[in-house]
Amino acid sequence: MKIAVVGAGWNGAHCALELVTAGHQVVLLDKHPDIFQGVSGDFGIRLHKGPHYPRSRNTRESCLEVFDRFRETYPELVVTHDSAIYAQGTRDALGNRSKVSNDAFAHVCHESPECREVDLSSSAFAGLESAFDLDEPSVVLGDRLRSYFRERLAVAGVQIHSGFCVEKIVRKANQSLVYRDDGSVLAFDLVINTTGFQSLLPAHFERDFPFDVEVVYQPCLALCYQDRQPSEKLFSFIVMDGWFPCLMPAITSQGSFPANYILTHGSYTIMGSFPTVAQADSLLEGLTDEFVAAKVKAFAEAEMCRFWPEFSRRFHYTGWKGSVMAKLKTRSEFRSAVTFENEGVIYVFPGKISNVFNAADEVLALIANRSSIEKNGFRYAAQGVLDIAHCEMTQKPEFGEQNTCNLQTYTQLGGRKQASQPQTVEATCH
Ligand SMILES: Cc1cc2nc3c(=O)[nH]c(=O)nc-3n(C[C@H](O)[C@H](O)[C@H](O)COP(=O)(O)OP(=O)(O)OC[C@H]3O[C@@H](n4cnc5c(N)ncnc54)[C@H](O)[C@@H]3O)c2cc1C
């Protein structure tokens, strides 16, 4: 088949490679001037082993299931750590206890067999109930990731059209017509939408989808730091489960010890939760360096120092970056990729980057028409993520419940109220 993959992030690039291997002719389209300029270029940070999702068994299982496959397929992109610490905080930023019990947290950490308990009495950490060191690596970002995929896609024979903003897709006489924003049209047998569930979406997705799901769009920030004592001993430090901080390396180039780290927080770095991409984009575009430094940075740093006082001496703030991320609103914080077909287009709703394998497997199963399920005009793979996890995906938090998908941090930190935005979800071609 002649297939267009729209969106050249982790999902699009990996799917394009798998489709070529399966014998298809693939064109990868992206609106940006280069590949991996969306969320994937800045944020696919850890190759998750699961404990970041202690309340979502489906997410942990799908991460673990493909962990080795990811490392074997992309060894050049996976960087081993000296330590990757998952800690159970005593109280979160709001004074609440962790959302999981100590036993449950220990149990999910031990799902990784190499997991080792950290002796807190001889550590530099504070305010923790327990901590576990896992063999959880980082995945490279930025230019190093882009140049790897440029070469790998070219060698595989995937044609890349960057600067190509798809405005609409029309299904006509067994062909998918892809309209570019300059009015030109290309014809394909099939289109895969890997736009991070941000563009060209089914017209009435939440109304017609066979399960009662809700999508939120969140402007997410990462605060960037330079390590004043860079060493080959790469580490990450993640406190769980609630409004707690995370510190992770950001490896964007080859060579010397990684000196760049990213600080995020369970609430302070997620600016808001919106029903449309346009509203989330608008908040991100309006954010100022002054606001981030005075509010977000101040709170997130104070929280990190509460658990690791040495942070402020060792790390130097260099700025911030942000991206809009689509999430399914679930009580358990489910974060696996979800794949389905509707009206001749296959969609990948993003999860963790390791889930590119689950998604591509399901895309191939849908193309081959192998044991799929059809409901309300949506088709998905039997025993795929949607089939297995739809019960968890439909359990939503209550209004106002402490859940990342209810966050309105920007407003709560005193940001100016947003102007109202159109409610339609359209391709944005600027
Ligand atoms: C703060 C933060 C931390 C994270 N940490 C981790 C982590 O540690 N580990 C992990 O596994 N995951 C992590 N994630 C999630 C992970 O980064 C994403 O799930 C993943 O990168 C999504 O990839 P994608 O290919 O689906 O989307 P994207 O990378 O966003 O790619 C979509 C592409 O579609 C293009 N596009 C959109 N509309 C159009 C159009 N109309 N025409 C043409 N092109 C279009 C965009 O330009 C973009 O390049 C994190 C996310 C955030 C926000």
PDB file of C-alpha atoms and ligand atoms in Angstrom, residues 6-12 29-32 36-41 43-48 164-167 194-196 198-200 220-222 248 264 323 325 348 350-354 427-429, ligand 1:
ATOM      1  CA  VAL A   6       0.997  12.379   9.335  1.00  0.00           C
ATOM      2  CA  GLY A   7       3.163  13.528  12.257  1.00  0.00           C
ATOM      3  CA  ALA A   8       6.900  12.831  12.556  1.00  0.00           C
ATOM      4  CA  GLY A   9       7.378  12.320  16.289  1.00  0.00           C
ATOM      5  CA  TRP A  10       8.142   9.027  18.031  1.00  0.00           C
ATOM      6  CA  ASN A  11       4.869   7.424  16.957  1.00  0.00           C
ATOM      7  CA  GLY A  12       5.049   8.502  13.307  1.00  0.00           C
ATOM      8  CA  LEU A  29       4.543  14.287   6.604  1.00  0.00           C
ATOM      9  CA  ASP A  30       5.111  16.926   9.264  1.00  0.00           C
ATOM     10  CA  LYS A  31       4.130  20.572   9.506  1.00  0.00           C
ATOM     11  CA  HIS A  32       7.414  21.568  11.152  1.00  0.00           C
ATOM     12  CA  PHE A  36      10.776  15.476  16.082  1.00  0.00           C
ATOM     13  CA  GLN A  37       9.852  19.120  16.613  1.00  0.00           C
ATOM     14  CA  GLY A  38       6.696  18.278  18.602  1.00  0.00           C
ATOM     15  CA  VAL A  39       6.490  16.747  22.077  1.00  0.00           C
ATOM     16  CA  SER A  40       8.884  13.925  21.127  1.00  0.00           C
ATOM     17  CA  GLY A  41      11.847  16.224  20.470  1.00  0.00           C
ATOM     18  CA  PHE A  43      10.054  15.165  26.299  1.00  0.00           C
ATOM     19  CA  GLY A  44      10.419  11.417  25.667  1.00  0.00           C
ATOM     20  CA  ILE A  45      12.754  11.335  28.615  1.00  0.00           C
ATOM     21  CA  ARG A  46      12.677   8.017  30.450  1.00  0.00           C
ATOM     22  CA  LEU A  47      12.260   4.522  29.057  1.00  0.00           C
ATOM     23  CA  HIS A  48       9.626   3.701  31.652  1.00  0.00           C
ATOM     24  CA  PHE A 164       3.944  19.937   5.096  1.00  0.00           C
ATOM     25  CA  CYS A 165       0.899  20.921   7.127  1.00  0.00           C
ATOM     26  CA  VAL A 166      -2.029  18.637   6.378  1.00  0.00           C
ATOM     27  CA  GLU A 167      -5.229  20.631   6.424  1.00  0.00           C
ATOM     28  CA  THR A 194       0.223  10.287  14.512  1.00  0.00           C
ATOM     29  CA  THR A 195      -0.222  14.002  15.247  1.00  0.00           C
ATOM     30  CA  GLY A 196      -0.272  13.386  19.015  1.00  0.00           C
ATOM     31  CA  GLN A 198      -3.867  17.169  18.047  1.00  0.00           C
ATOM     32  CA  SER A 199      -4.952  17.549  14.400  1.00  0.00           C
ATOM     33  CA  LEU A 200      -7.389  16.103  11.869  1.00  0.00           C
ATOM     34  CA  CYS A 220       3.225  20.966  30.055  1.00  0.00           C
ATOM     35  CA  LEU A 221       6.496  22.621  31.042  1.00  0.00           C
ATOM     36  CA  ALA A 222       9.952  21.359  31.842  1.00  0.00           C
ATOM     37  CA  MET A 248      15.746  13.664  34.941  1.00  0.00           C
ATOM     38  CA  THR A 264       8.989  18.675  36.395  1.00  0.00           C
ATOM     39  CA  SER A 323       4.546  21.541  24.776  1.00  0.00           C
ATOM     40  CA  MET A 325       0.118  17.018  25.374  1.00  0.00           C
ATOM     41  CA  VAL A 348      -2.608   6.732  17.465  1.00  0.00           C
ATOM     42  CA  PRO A 350       0.018   8.922  22.393  1.00  0.00           C
ATOM     43  CA  GLY A 351       1.152   7.196  25.585  1.00  0.00           C
ATOM     44  CA  LYS A 352       4.727   6.581  26.669  1.00  0.00           C
ATOM     45  CA  ILE A 353       7.410   6.377  24.001  1.00  0.00           C
ATOM     46  CA  SER A 354       7.949   2.664  24.613  1.00  0.00           C
ATOM     47  CA  ALA A 427      -5.190  21.605  12.030  1.00  0.00           C
ATOM     48  CA  THR A 428      -2.969  24.524  12.998  1.00  0.00           C
ATOM     49  CA  CYS A 429      -0.642  25.318  10.157  1.00  0.00           C
TER      50      CYS A 429
HETATM   51  C1  LIG B   1       6.748  16.996  30.357  1.00  0.00           C
HETATM   52  C2  LIG B   1       6.652  15.669  29.657  1.00  0.00           C
HETATM   53  C3  LIG B   1       7.462  14.614  30.080  1.00  0.00           C
HETATM   54  C4  LIG B   1       7.386  13.378  29.433  1.00  0.00           C
HETATM   55  N1  LIG B   1       8.208  12.378  29.856  1.00  0.00           N
HETATM   56  C5  LIG B   1       8.176  11.179  29.241  1.00  0.00           C
HETATM   57  C6  LIG B   1       9.059  10.153  29.649  1.00  0.00           C
HETATM   58  O1  LIG B   1       9.884  10.331  30.548  1.00  0.00           O
HETATM   59  N2  LIG B   1       8.979   8.949  29.010  1.00  0.00           N
HETATM   60  C7  LIG B   1       8.044   8.719  28.024  1.00  0.00           C
HETATM   61  O2  LIG B   1       7.993   7.603  27.502  1.00  0.00           O
HETATM   62  N3  LIG B   1       7.208   9.691  27.613  1.00  0.00           N
HETATM   63  C8  LIG B   1       7.246  10.906  28.197  1.00  0.00           C
HETATM   64  N4  LIG B   1       6.394  11.897  27.784  1.00  0.00           N
HETATM   65  C9  LIG B   1       5.409  11.600  26.735  1.00  0.00           C
HETATM   66  C10 LIG B   1       6.047  11.516  25.348  1.00  0.00           C
HETATM   67  O3  LIG B   1       6.941  12.586  25.153  1.00  0.00           O
HETATM   68  C11 LIG B   1       4.955  11.583  24.265  1.00  0.00           C
HETATM   69  O4  LIG B   1       3.955  10.635  24.549  1.00  0.00           O
HETATM   70  C12 LIG B   1       5.466  11.258  22.875  1.00  0.00           C
HETATM   71  O5  LIG B   1       6.606  12.009  22.581  1.00  0.00           O
HETATM   72  C13 LIG B   1       4.353  11.527  21.855  1.00  0.00           C
HETATM   73  O6  LIG B   1       4.859  11.255  20.565  1.00  0.00           O
HETATM   74  P1  LIG B   1       3.938  11.447  19.286  1.00  0.00           P
HETATM   75  O7  LIG B   1       4.754  11.017  18.125  1.00  0.00           O
HETATM   76  O8  LIG B   1       2.637  10.777  19.484  1.00  0.00           O
HETATM   77  O9  LIG B   1       3.611  13.017  19.230  1.00  0.00           O
HETATM   78  P2  LIG B   1       4.533  14.272  18.786  1.00  0.00           P
HETATM   79  O10 LIG B   1       5.926  14.085  19.143  1.00  0.00           O
HETATM   80  O11 LIG B   1       3.846  15.486  19.306  1.00  0.00           O
HETATM   81  O12 LIG B   1       4.422  14.265  17.217  1.00  0.00           O
HETATM   82  C14 LIG B   1       3.301  14.744  16.526  1.00  0.00           C
HETATM   83  C15 LIG B   1       3.762  15.424  15.269  1.00  0.00           C
HETATM   84  O13 LIG B   1       2.625  15.731  14.477  1.00  0.00           O
HETATM   85  C16 LIG B   1       2.907  16.928  13.762  1.00  0.00           C
HETATM   86  N5  LIG B   1       1.628  17.488  13.297  1.00  0.00           N
HETATM   87  C17 LIG B   1       0.578  17.875  14.063  1.00  0.00           C
HETATM   88  N6  LIG B   1      -0.414  18.321  13.268  1.00  0.00           N
HETATM   89  C18 LIG B   1       0.000  18.187  11.991  1.00  0.00           C
HETATM   90  C19 LIG B   1      -0.611  18.463  10.727  1.00  0.00           C
HETATM   91  N7  LIG B   1      -1.849  18.955  10.620  1.00  0.00           N
HETATM   92  N8  LIG B   1       0.112  18.223   9.601  1.00  0.00           N
HETATM   93  C20 LIG B   1       1.373  17.723   9.672  1.00  0.00           C
HETATM   94  N9  LIG B   1       1.988  17.442  10.855  1.00  0.00           N
HETATM   95  C21 LIG B   1       1.303  17.666  11.995  1.00  0.00           C
HETATM   96  C22 LIG B   1       3.640  17.787  14.790  1.00  0.00           C
HETATM   97  O14 LIG B   1       4.426  18.769  14.145  1.00  0.00           O
HETATM   98  C23 LIG B   1       4.478  16.743  15.524  1.00  0.00           C
HETATM   99  O15 LIG B   1       5.783  16.668  15.015  1.00  0.00           O
HETATM  100  C24 LIG B   1       6.461  13.167  28.368  1.00  0.00           C
HETATM  101  C25 LIG B   1       5.658  14.232  27.935  1.00  0.00           C
HETATM  102  C26 LIG B   1       5.749  15.468  28.557  1.00  0.00           C
HETATM  103  C27 LIG B   1       4.889  16.579  28.057  1.00  0.00           C
END
